[in-house]
Each structure stands twice: as C-alpha cells, then as structure tokens.
Short mmCIF file of C-alpha atoms in Angstrom, two decimals:
data_model
loop_
_atom_site.label_atom_id
_atom_site.label_comp_id
_atom_site.label_asym_id
_atom_site.label_seq_id
_atom_site.Cartn_x
_atom_site.Cartn_y
_atom_site.Cartn_z
CA MET A 24 0.00 0.00 0.00
CA ARG A 25 1.13 3.58 -0.57
CA ASN A 26 -0.14 7.13 -0.57
CA VAL A 27 -0.75 8.73 -3.95
CA VAL A 28 -0.89 12.47 -4.62
CA LEU A 29 -3.53 13.26 -7.22
CA GLY A 30 -4.57 16.79 -8.10
CA GLY A 31 -3.10 18.07 -4.87
CA LEU A 32 -5.13 15.61 -2.76
CA LEU A 33 -3.48 12.88 -0.73
CA LEU A 34 -5.23 9.60 -1.40
CA THR A 35 -4.42 6.84 1.04
CA GLY A 36 -4.91 3.13 0.84
CA ILE A 37 -4.29 2.74 -2.88
CA ALA A 38 -2.39 -0.44 -3.65
CA ALA A 39 0.98 0.17 -5.32
CA SER A 40 0.25 -2.52 -7.86
CA VAL A 41 -3.00 -1.06 -9.24
CA PRO A 42 -1.49 1.36 -11.81
CA ALA A 43 1.05 -1.25 -12.93
CA GLN A 44 -1.60 -3.88 -13.60
CA ALA A 45 -3.42 -1.47 -15.90
CA GLN A 46 -0.35 -1.15 -18.12
CA ASP A 47 0.35 -3.02 -21.35
CA THR A 48 3.95 -3.61 -20.27
CA VAL A 49 5.81 -4.41 -17.07
CA ARG A 50 7.89 -1.31 -16.39
CA ILE A 51 11.28 -1.39 -14.69
CA GLY A 52 13.06 1.89 -13.92
CA LEU A 53 16.82 2.21 -14.35
CA VAL A 54 18.81 5.16 -12.94
CA GLN A 55 22.37 5.50 -14.22
CA PRO A 56 24.89 8.28 -14.96
CA LEU A 57 24.47 9.02 -18.67
CA THR A 58 26.32 12.36 -18.45
CA GLY A 59 29.36 13.38 -16.43
CA SER A 60 32.69 11.70 -15.78
CA VAL A 61 31.27 8.21 -15.19
CA ALA A 62 28.92 8.24 -18.19
CA TYR A 63 31.08 5.61 -19.95
CA ASN A 64 30.27 3.22 -17.16
CA GLY A 65 26.61 4.14 -16.76
CA LYS A 66 26.05 3.62 -20.47
CA SER A 67 27.63 0.16 -20.19
CA VAL A 68 25.16 -0.73 -17.42
CA VAL A 69 22.32 0.40 -19.69
CA GLU A 70 23.68 -1.70 -22.57
CA GLY A 71 23.75 -4.81 -20.41
CA ALA A 72 20.28 -4.06 -19.08
CA ARG A 73 18.86 -3.60 -22.58
CA LEU A 74 20.36 -6.92 -23.71
CA ALA A 75 18.75 -8.71 -20.76
CA VAL A 76 15.36 -7.14 -21.50
CA GLU A 77 15.68 -8.01 -25.19
CA GLU A 78 16.40 -11.65 -24.31
CA MET A 79 13.57 -11.89 -21.78
CA ASN A 80 11.08 -10.30 -24.19
CA ALA A 81 12.17 -12.64 -26.99
CA ALA A 82 11.36 -15.51 -24.62
CA GLY A 83 7.86 -14.17 -23.97
CA GLY A 84 8.48 -11.44 -21.38
CA VAL A 85 7.00 -11.77 -17.89
CA LEU A 86 3.40 -12.19 -16.77
CA GLY A 87 2.43 -12.49 -20.44
CA LYS A 88 3.64 -8.95 -21.13
CA LYS A 89 6.76 -7.33 -22.53
CA ILE A 90 9.20 -5.71 -20.12
CA GLU A 91 9.62 -1.99 -20.72
CA LEU A 92 12.89 -0.49 -19.48
CA ILE A 93 12.67 3.21 -18.63
CA VAL A 94 16.10 4.82 -18.22
CA GLU A 95 16.81 8.07 -16.37
CA ASP A 96 20.07 10.00 -16.01
CA GLY A 97 20.98 10.32 -12.32
CA GLN A 98 24.43 11.79 -13.14
CA CYS A 99 25.84 9.91 -10.11
CA THR A 100 24.66 12.74 -7.86
CA PRO A 101 22.25 12.23 -4.95
CA ALA A 102 19.83 15.05 -5.88
CA ASN A 103 19.52 14.13 -9.56
CA SER A 104 19.14 10.44 -8.73
CA VAL A 105 16.35 11.17 -6.24
CA ASN A 106 14.57 13.31 -8.85
CA ALA A 107 14.93 10.49 -11.38
CA VAL A 108 13.37 7.96 -8.99
CA GLU A 109 10.49 10.29 -8.16
CA LYS A 110 9.75 10.62 -11.88
CA LEU A 111 9.98 6.87 -12.46
CA VAL A 112 7.60 6.15 -9.58
CA GLN A 113 5.11 9.01 -9.93
CA LYS A 114 4.92 9.41 -13.72
CA ASP A 115 6.08 6.10 -15.17
CA LYS A 116 4.60 3.81 -12.50
CA VAL A 117 7.53 1.38 -12.52
CA VAL A 118 7.18 -1.80 -10.45
CA THR A 119 10.87 -2.21 -9.62
CA LEU A 120 13.88 0.12 -9.54
CA VAL A 121 17.49 -0.55 -10.55
CA GLY A 122 20.31 1.89 -9.74
CA ALA A 123 22.01 4.25 -9.12
CA PHE A 124 25.71 3.39 -9.78
CA CYS A 125 27.65 5.67 -7.39
CA SER A 126 27.25 4.55 -3.78
CA SER A 127 26.42 8.09 -2.64
CA ALA A 128 23.60 8.30 -5.21
CA THR A 129 22.29 4.85 -4.30
CA ALA A 130 22.35 5.79 -0.60
CA ALA A 131 20.18 8.80 -1.47
CA ILE A 132 17.53 6.82 -3.39
CA MET A 133 17.29 3.95 -0.92
CA PRO A 134 14.95 5.81 1.47
CA VAL A 135 12.86 6.97 -1.51
CA ALA A 136 12.37 3.36 -2.62
CA GLN A 137 11.49 2.46 0.95
CA LYS A 138 9.00 5.37 1.14
CA TYR A 139 7.18 4.02 -1.90
CA LYS A 140 7.69 0.40 -0.82
CA LEU A 141 9.31 -0.49 -4.15
CA PRO A 142 12.14 -3.02 -4.56
CA LEU A 143 15.49 -1.45 -5.47
CA ILE A 144 18.38 -3.45 -6.93
CA THR A 145 21.88 -2.10 -7.48
CA GLY A 146 24.23 -4.02 -9.69
CA VAL A 147 27.16 -1.72 -8.98
CA SER A 148 27.25 0.28 -5.71
CA SER A 149 29.83 -1.42 -3.49
CA LYS A 150 30.14 0.65 -0.32
CA ALA A 151 29.76 -2.02 2.35
CA SER A 152 27.48 -0.02 4.68
CA LEU A 153 24.59 0.18 2.17
CA THR A 154 23.32 -3.26 3.16
CA GLU A 155 23.64 -2.37 6.85
CA GLN A 156 20.86 0.26 6.72
CA GLY A 157 18.05 -2.14 7.53
CA ASN A 158 16.20 -1.29 4.30
CA PRO A 159 14.08 -4.36 3.41
CA TYR A 160 13.52 -3.13 -0.16
CA PHE A 161 17.21 -2.88 -1.07
CA PHE A 162 19.17 -5.67 -2.79
CA ARG A 163 22.79 -5.41 -3.84
CA ALA A 164 23.66 -7.69 -6.79
CA ALA A 165 27.31 -6.73 -6.53
CA GLU A 166 30.46 -7.23 -4.51
CA THR A 167 31.41 -4.91 -1.65
CA ASP A 168 34.78 -3.25 -1.25
CA ALA A 169 35.20 -5.23 1.96
CA LEU A 170 34.57 -8.57 0.24
CA MET A 171 37.01 -7.77 -2.59
CA ALA A 172 39.73 -6.63 -0.21
CA GLU A 173 39.27 -9.74 1.92
CA ALA A 174 39.42 -11.97 -1.17
CA PHE A 175 42.45 -10.46 -2.91
CA ALA A 176 44.60 -8.35 -0.56
CA LYS A 177 46.89 -11.28 0.32
CA ILE A 178 47.26 -12.39 -3.33
CA LEU A 179 48.08 -8.81 -4.37
CA ALA A 180 50.62 -8.34 -1.57
CA ASN A 181 52.40 -11.57 -2.49
CA ASP A 182 52.06 -11.38 -6.28
CA LEU A 183 53.21 -7.75 -6.53
CA LYS A 184 55.68 -8.06 -3.62
CA LEU A 185 54.16 -5.01 -1.97
CA THR A 186 55.87 -3.35 1.01
CA LYS A 187 54.88 0.33 0.61
CA VAL A 188 51.59 1.38 -1.00
CA ALA A 189 50.05 4.72 -1.96
CA TYR A 190 46.25 4.94 -2.09
CA ILE A 191 44.43 7.18 -4.58
CA GLY A 192 40.65 7.31 -4.85
CA VAL A 193 37.85 9.40 -6.29
CA ASN A 194 36.43 11.63 -3.56
CA ASP A 195 33.06 9.98 -3.01
CA ASP A 196 31.61 7.23 -0.82
CA TRP A 197 32.80 4.47 -3.14
CA GLY A 198 36.34 5.79 -3.62
CA ARG A 199 36.85 6.37 0.08
CA GLY A 200 35.32 2.99 0.91
CA GLY A 201 37.67 1.18 -1.48
CA VAL A 202 40.74 2.94 -0.08
CA GLU A 203 39.67 2.25 3.51
CA GLU A 204 38.97 -1.46 2.97
CA PHE A 205 42.11 -2.28 0.96
CA SER A 206 44.41 -0.19 3.16
CA ARG A 207 43.06 -1.93 6.26
CA ASP A 208 43.58 -5.43 4.85
CA LEU A 209 47.00 -4.67 3.33
CA THR A 210 48.16 -2.96 6.54
CA ALA A 211 47.18 -6.11 8.45
CA LEU A 212 49.54 -8.02 6.12
CA GLY A 213 52.42 -5.69 7.04
CA VAL A 214 52.22 -3.39 3.99
CA LYS A 215 53.05 0.22 4.90
CA THR A 216 50.85 3.16 3.77
CA VAL A 217 52.98 6.02 2.41
CA LEU A 218 50.29 8.25 0.86
CA THR A 219 46.50 8.62 0.78
CA GLU A 220 45.00 11.11 -1.67
CA TYR A 221 41.56 11.78 -3.18
CA PHE A 222 40.53 13.59 -6.36
CA ASP A 223 37.21 14.93 -7.64
CA HIS A 224 35.11 13.34 -10.39
CA GLY A 225 36.10 14.77 -13.76
CA ALA A 226 39.66 15.75 -12.75
CA THR A 227 42.04 16.05 -15.72
CA ASP A 228 45.31 17.32 -14.19
CA PHE A 229 46.94 15.06 -11.62
CA PHE A 230 50.37 16.77 -11.61
CA THR A 231 50.26 17.94 -7.98
CA LEU A 232 48.99 14.57 -6.75
CA LEU A 233 51.59 12.68 -8.79
CA THR A 234 54.40 14.91 -7.52
CA LYS A 235 53.44 13.75 -4.01
CA LEU A 236 53.30 10.18 -5.29
CA ARG A 237 56.83 10.39 -6.71
CA ALA A 238 58.14 11.74 -3.39
CA ALA A 239 56.42 8.94 -1.43
CA LYS A 240 58.34 6.25 -3.40
CA PRO A 241 55.73 3.46 -3.15
CA ASP A 242 56.25 0.08 -4.80
CA GLY A 243 52.52 -0.12 -5.51
CA VAL A 244 49.64 2.29 -6.10
CA PHE A 245 46.07 1.30 -5.26
CA VAL A 246 43.54 3.28 -7.31
CA ALA A 247 39.76 3.41 -6.96
CA ALA A 248 38.57 5.12 -10.15
CA GLU A 249 36.23 4.68 -13.07
CA THR A 250 36.91 4.69 -16.82
CA GLN A 251 37.40 8.37 -17.69
CA ASP A 252 39.16 9.51 -14.50
CA GLY A 253 41.17 6.31 -14.20
CA SER A 254 42.46 6.33 -17.77
CA ILE A 255 43.68 9.93 -17.45
CA LEU A 256 45.33 9.20 -14.09
CA VAL A 257 47.11 6.06 -15.27
CA LYS A 258 48.38 7.72 -18.45
CA GLN A 259 49.75 10.64 -16.42
CA ILE A 260 51.43 8.22 -13.98
CA ARG A 261 53.28 6.68 -16.95
CA GLU A 262 53.98 10.06 -18.58
CA MET A 263 55.77 11.18 -15.40
CA GLY A 264 58.01 8.14 -15.68
CA LEU A 265 56.65 6.45 -12.55
CA ASP A 266 57.01 2.71 -13.08
CA THR A 267 55.29 1.71 -9.84
CA LYS A 268 52.83 -1.20 -9.97
CA VAL A 269 49.20 -0.07 -10.32
CA PHE A 270 46.29 -2.10 -8.97
CA GLY A 271 42.81 -1.38 -7.76
CA VAL A 272 39.06 -1.53 -8.16
CA GLY A 273 36.71 0.08 -10.68
CA SER A 274 36.62 -0.24 -14.44
CA TRP A 275 40.17 -1.47 -14.99
CA ALA A 276 39.22 -4.70 -16.77
CA THR A 277 36.72 -3.12 -19.19
CA ALA A 278 37.36 -2.72 -22.91
CA ASP A 279 36.51 1.00 -22.66
CA PHE A 280 39.22 1.59 -20.04
CA ILE A 281 41.82 -0.46 -21.91
CA ASN A 282 41.05 1.31 -25.21
CA LEU A 283 41.24 4.77 -23.63
CA THR A 284 44.37 4.03 -21.62
CA GLY A 285 46.29 2.25 -24.38
CA GLU A 286 49.76 0.93 -23.56
CA ALA A 287 49.66 2.53 -20.11
CA ALA A 288 47.11 -0.13 -19.07
CA GLU A 289 49.63 -2.94 -19.55
CA GLY A 290 50.40 -4.80 -16.33
CA ILE A 291 47.62 -3.24 -14.23
CA HIS A 292 45.99 -5.60 -11.72
CA ALA A 293 42.25 -5.28 -11.05
CA ALA A 294 39.99 -6.94 -8.50
CA VAL A 295 36.63 -7.24 -10.24
CA PRO A 296 33.40 -9.28 -10.02
CA TYR A 297 33.43 -9.91 -13.75
CA ALA A 298 35.79 -10.05 -16.72
CA SER A 299 34.97 -11.03 -20.29
CA SER A 300 37.79 -13.60 -20.12
CA MET A 301 36.11 -15.68 -17.36
CA ASP A 302 36.12 -19.17 -18.84
CA THR A 303 32.61 -20.59 -18.44
CA PRO A 304 30.14 -21.65 -21.15
CA ARG A 305 27.50 -19.23 -19.81
CA ASN A 306 29.95 -16.33 -19.96
CA GLN A 307 31.16 -17.23 -23.44
CA THR A 308 27.55 -17.10 -24.68
CA PHE A 309 27.00 -13.75 -22.94
CA VAL A 310 30.19 -12.28 -24.44
CA GLN A 311 29.20 -13.41 -27.94
CA LYS A 312 25.71 -11.87 -27.66
CA TYR A 313 27.00 -8.61 -26.15
CA GLN A 314 29.76 -8.25 -28.72
CA ALA A 315 27.36 -8.98 -31.58
CA LYS A 316 24.99 -6.26 -30.35
CA TYR A 317 27.46 -3.56 -29.28
CA GLY A 318 30.72 -4.33 -31.07
CA ILE A 319 32.69 -4.49 -27.83
CA LYS A 320 33.29 -7.10 -25.15
CA PRO A 321 31.32 -6.63 -21.92
CA GLY A 322 33.07 -5.41 -18.80
CA LYS A 323 31.93 -5.47 -15.19
CA TYR A 324 29.33 -2.75 -15.79
CA GLY A 325 27.74 -4.35 -18.84
CA ALA A 326 27.53 -7.56 -16.82
CA ALA A 327 26.13 -5.64 -13.83
CA GLY A 328 23.25 -4.22 -15.88
CA TYR A 329 22.58 -7.60 -17.48
CA ASN A 330 22.54 -9.40 -14.14
CA ALA A 331 20.43 -6.81 -12.30
CA LEU A 332 17.70 -6.83 -14.97
CA ASN A 333 17.64 -10.61 -15.16
CA ILE A 334 17.35 -10.80 -11.37
CA ALA A 335 14.50 -8.26 -11.45
CA GLY A 336 12.69 -9.98 -14.32
CA GLN A 337 12.93 -13.42 -12.78
CA ALA A 338 11.67 -12.10 -9.42
CA ILE A 339 8.63 -10.46 -11.08
CA ALA A 340 7.89 -13.75 -12.85
CA ARG A 341 8.14 -15.69 -9.59
CA ALA A 342 5.94 -13.13 -7.85
CA GLY A 343 3.19 -13.88 -10.35
CA GLY A 344 2.21 -10.22 -10.50
CA THR A 345 3.41 -6.67 -9.97
CA ASP A 346 2.59 -6.35 -6.29
CA ALA A 347 5.71 -4.79 -4.77
CA GLU A 348 5.65 -6.93 -1.62
CA ALA A 349 5.41 -10.10 -3.68
CA ILE A 350 8.35 -8.97 -5.84
CA ARG A 351 10.39 -8.13 -2.74
CA ALA A 352 9.66 -11.59 -1.28
CA ALA A 353 10.63 -13.20 -4.59
CA LEU A 354 13.91 -11.23 -4.74
CA ALA A 355 14.85 -12.59 -1.31
CA LYS A 356 14.62 -16.13 -2.78
CA THR A 357 16.83 -15.33 -5.80
CA SER A 358 19.04 -18.07 -7.21
CA TYR A 359 20.13 -16.59 -10.52
CA GLU A 360 22.64 -18.28 -12.81
CA ALA A 361 24.75 -15.43 -14.19
CA PRO A 362 27.70 -15.36 -16.60
CA ASN A 363 29.91 -15.08 -13.49
CA GLY A 364 28.27 -17.60 -11.18
CA VAL A 365 25.14 -17.94 -9.07
CA TYR A 366 23.65 -14.96 -7.22
CA LYS A 367 21.77 -15.39 -3.96
CA PHE A 368 20.94 -12.80 -1.29
CA THR A 369 21.52 -12.73 2.44
CA ASP A 370 18.79 -11.56 4.83
CA LYS A 371 20.28 -8.06 4.49
CA GLY A 372 20.04 -8.13 0.69
CA GLN A 373 23.75 -8.68 -0.01
CA ALA A 374 24.53 -10.93 -2.97
CA TYR A 375 26.89 -13.85 -2.58
CA GLY A 376 27.83 -17.07 -4.37
CA PHE A 377 29.07 -15.50 -7.62
CA ASP A 378 32.73 -15.48 -8.62
CA ALA A 379 35.15 -12.56 -8.35
CA VAL A 380 38.44 -12.46 -10.20
CA LEU A 381 41.82 -10.80 -10.03
CA VAL A 382 42.98 -9.91 -13.53
CA ARG A 383 46.18 -8.55 -15.04
CA ILE A 384 46.00 -6.53 -18.26
CA GLU A 385 48.20 -8.29 -20.82
CA LYS A 386 48.31 -7.18 -24.48
CA GLY A 387 45.03 -5.35 -24.08
CA GLU A 388 43.13 -8.27 -22.54
CA PRO A 389 42.15 -8.95 -18.90
CA LYS A 390 43.93 -12.21 -18.00
CA VAL A 391 42.45 -13.97 -14.98
CA ILE A 392 45.19 -14.81 -12.48
CA ALA A 393 43.02 -15.70 -9.48
CA SER A 394 39.35 -16.51 -8.91
CA THR A 395 37.29 -16.92 -5.78
CA PRO A 396 33.60 -17.34 -4.96
CA VAL A 397 32.23 -14.32 -3.07
CA ASP A 398 31.08 -15.59 0.32
CA ALA A 399 28.29 -14.09 2.36
CA PRO A 400 29.65 -11.43 4.78
CA HIS A 401 30.63 -12.78 8.19
#
C-alpha cells in the first residue's frame, strides 16, 4: 500500500500494484549516470540491461507482457538520482527500480524506494554499509569493497611483492570505501601506507597529486577510479616516468578503459566481479551476444546491468504479478545463474555465491590470475 498524490489531494490506501496492472507492459526503472565523468560506465550498465530485457522479451516477457525499461540520467549525484526515482515512480509507474551506480547516489535513493515500498536493486554500488541500513527493499547484486579486499589483498601483496603502498581514490563514498577497505587489509599483512589522496570526479590534471606520489616512493599504487578519470590518471602516472605497480578496483578490466588508456594499461591488476575472459560456457555465450549487439566485449558494468535486470525480471515472474511486496519476497529467494556464477541474497540483501576475479592486463586483454567465490559477509 502507498499514498498517492492526485490533483493536490493525498489519497491513502491505494495499492501500489493497481497502476502497474493497468499497463500493457511491465515497467522497470533504471537510474544511471548518462552524463558526467562516469557516463562511460553508466552507459555500459544500460547496454547490459537492454540486452537482458531483449532476451527476456524474446522468450515471452513476464506475466504475459513485454518488459519496458525506462532509463533516467541520475548523473551519479544524490539530488539528480532522487529526482529520477520520483519521476519513475510518480509518472512512469515502474514496479521495480534498478540503480544508481555511485554509492552516494544509491544511498540517497534507498529511502525513496522504501518510502514508496518499491524493490530497489543495485548491480554496482559497493560501499559495504549500504546493506547495513536495515532497508528491506534494497538488494545489492554486486560485490562490496570489503569482500574484494578480503578476497584479494593477500594475493596482491604476495604477487606484486608489496611493502609500501600509496592509495588514490575518487572523492566519493565508493572511492573512500575502497581505499579504507584495501588499506586496512594490506596494513594487516604488514604493507606500509605512504600516501593517501583523493581527487574529484572529472579531474584532468593530476600533476600535484603525482608529484606527491613520486616523493612517497611506493612500490605499488592502489587506485579506486572509473573509466574516464582512471584512464587519465594512469596515463599521467606513466607520462611522469613512474614505473610503480598499479592495482585497484573500478573499471580497470573493461574494454573502454583499456582502449582509452592504451599501452599505459599494460600490467595493471584489477579486482573485479566480472571479466569477459572468465572461462565458463555461460559467460562465453554472454560475451558473444554482447559483442554482436554492441561491437565491444562486456566489462563489469555491462555484466552488472545484465545481471540486475535478469534478477529483477525473474523475481517479477516468480511473484506472479506486480505487487511490490510479492516482488520483494521473490527477490529474497533469488538463485540466478549469471555469466559469473550464481547470485543469492543474504537476509540483508547482499549478494553472494558468484565469482570474483583478479585480472592482469596483458596485451590489451584482462587475463584472470586468481578466482574466488564471493562468500556471504561474516
């Protein structure tokens, strides 16, 4: 049940599912950054989501209807993402929400989804605390920074022979969360922190930051950044003649990042929940379909959009209708076979069971050097 504002009057006791059932399609709302410095990544999420919807509709849709994906640009900012959700709920009457990429934006729309009692799935936002908010409508079909650090910090420390590390992250909830989690786990392994710096989304000149990096003399640099910012940063690291080992989280293993970064991407290590080179039959089929449609191999964000929409579509089908509470209950029972493993949710809505990989960029391809199933948080 929810309140509906109509002509300035507050009408109570109207079931959330009534408008949806009157529609010719089953509408799912997707909020992603389509403009701004992470637009590369948001557009990849949308591509993956559209492919999933296309496949589901080709197989008959859900509830005997086609799925209609309605996409809004949240720009990775809290205010714009909230406005996008309000529009999707009030005007478009979506039955489920997916979004909003940046953890800070997702944190802002979570209470809006809860206000309207609509399920919200993120396939990307990885700040660990999001699933600790006690929001029963929120489901994270993604890794957390904490889970990735726990899985790969020891392998990174040993493989890269790390003793002194500098940490660089984008100045938002996700960037700070990634730096905090990896620095904590690497410090526990005896790796010394020699520098911690943050930069703003859309930065293009890293000279001052890299001057500090050169002076710190690390043997490894952890970076939490997305495609546009990360490619500029890595190229400038190499242009300054710094041959330190670069590793991190974000879009490192995506074709977009590798294409933008060029030779400077060679040798980078990335801890990611998905890489196109994961060697499973299900993934090989996904890569072929994605590449045929978009002319590029999928990265973690294309896979994230694909997985989130499939999870949503399957839950709506299991619910047998568009009642939000029934969809929420169905999401809690998810067992979705993805290109990168099986997704299930904990009682707090955190996904587990899928595989995460550590990759090294070699000759423009993400080579998997370690793989581990993502366990439920302790």
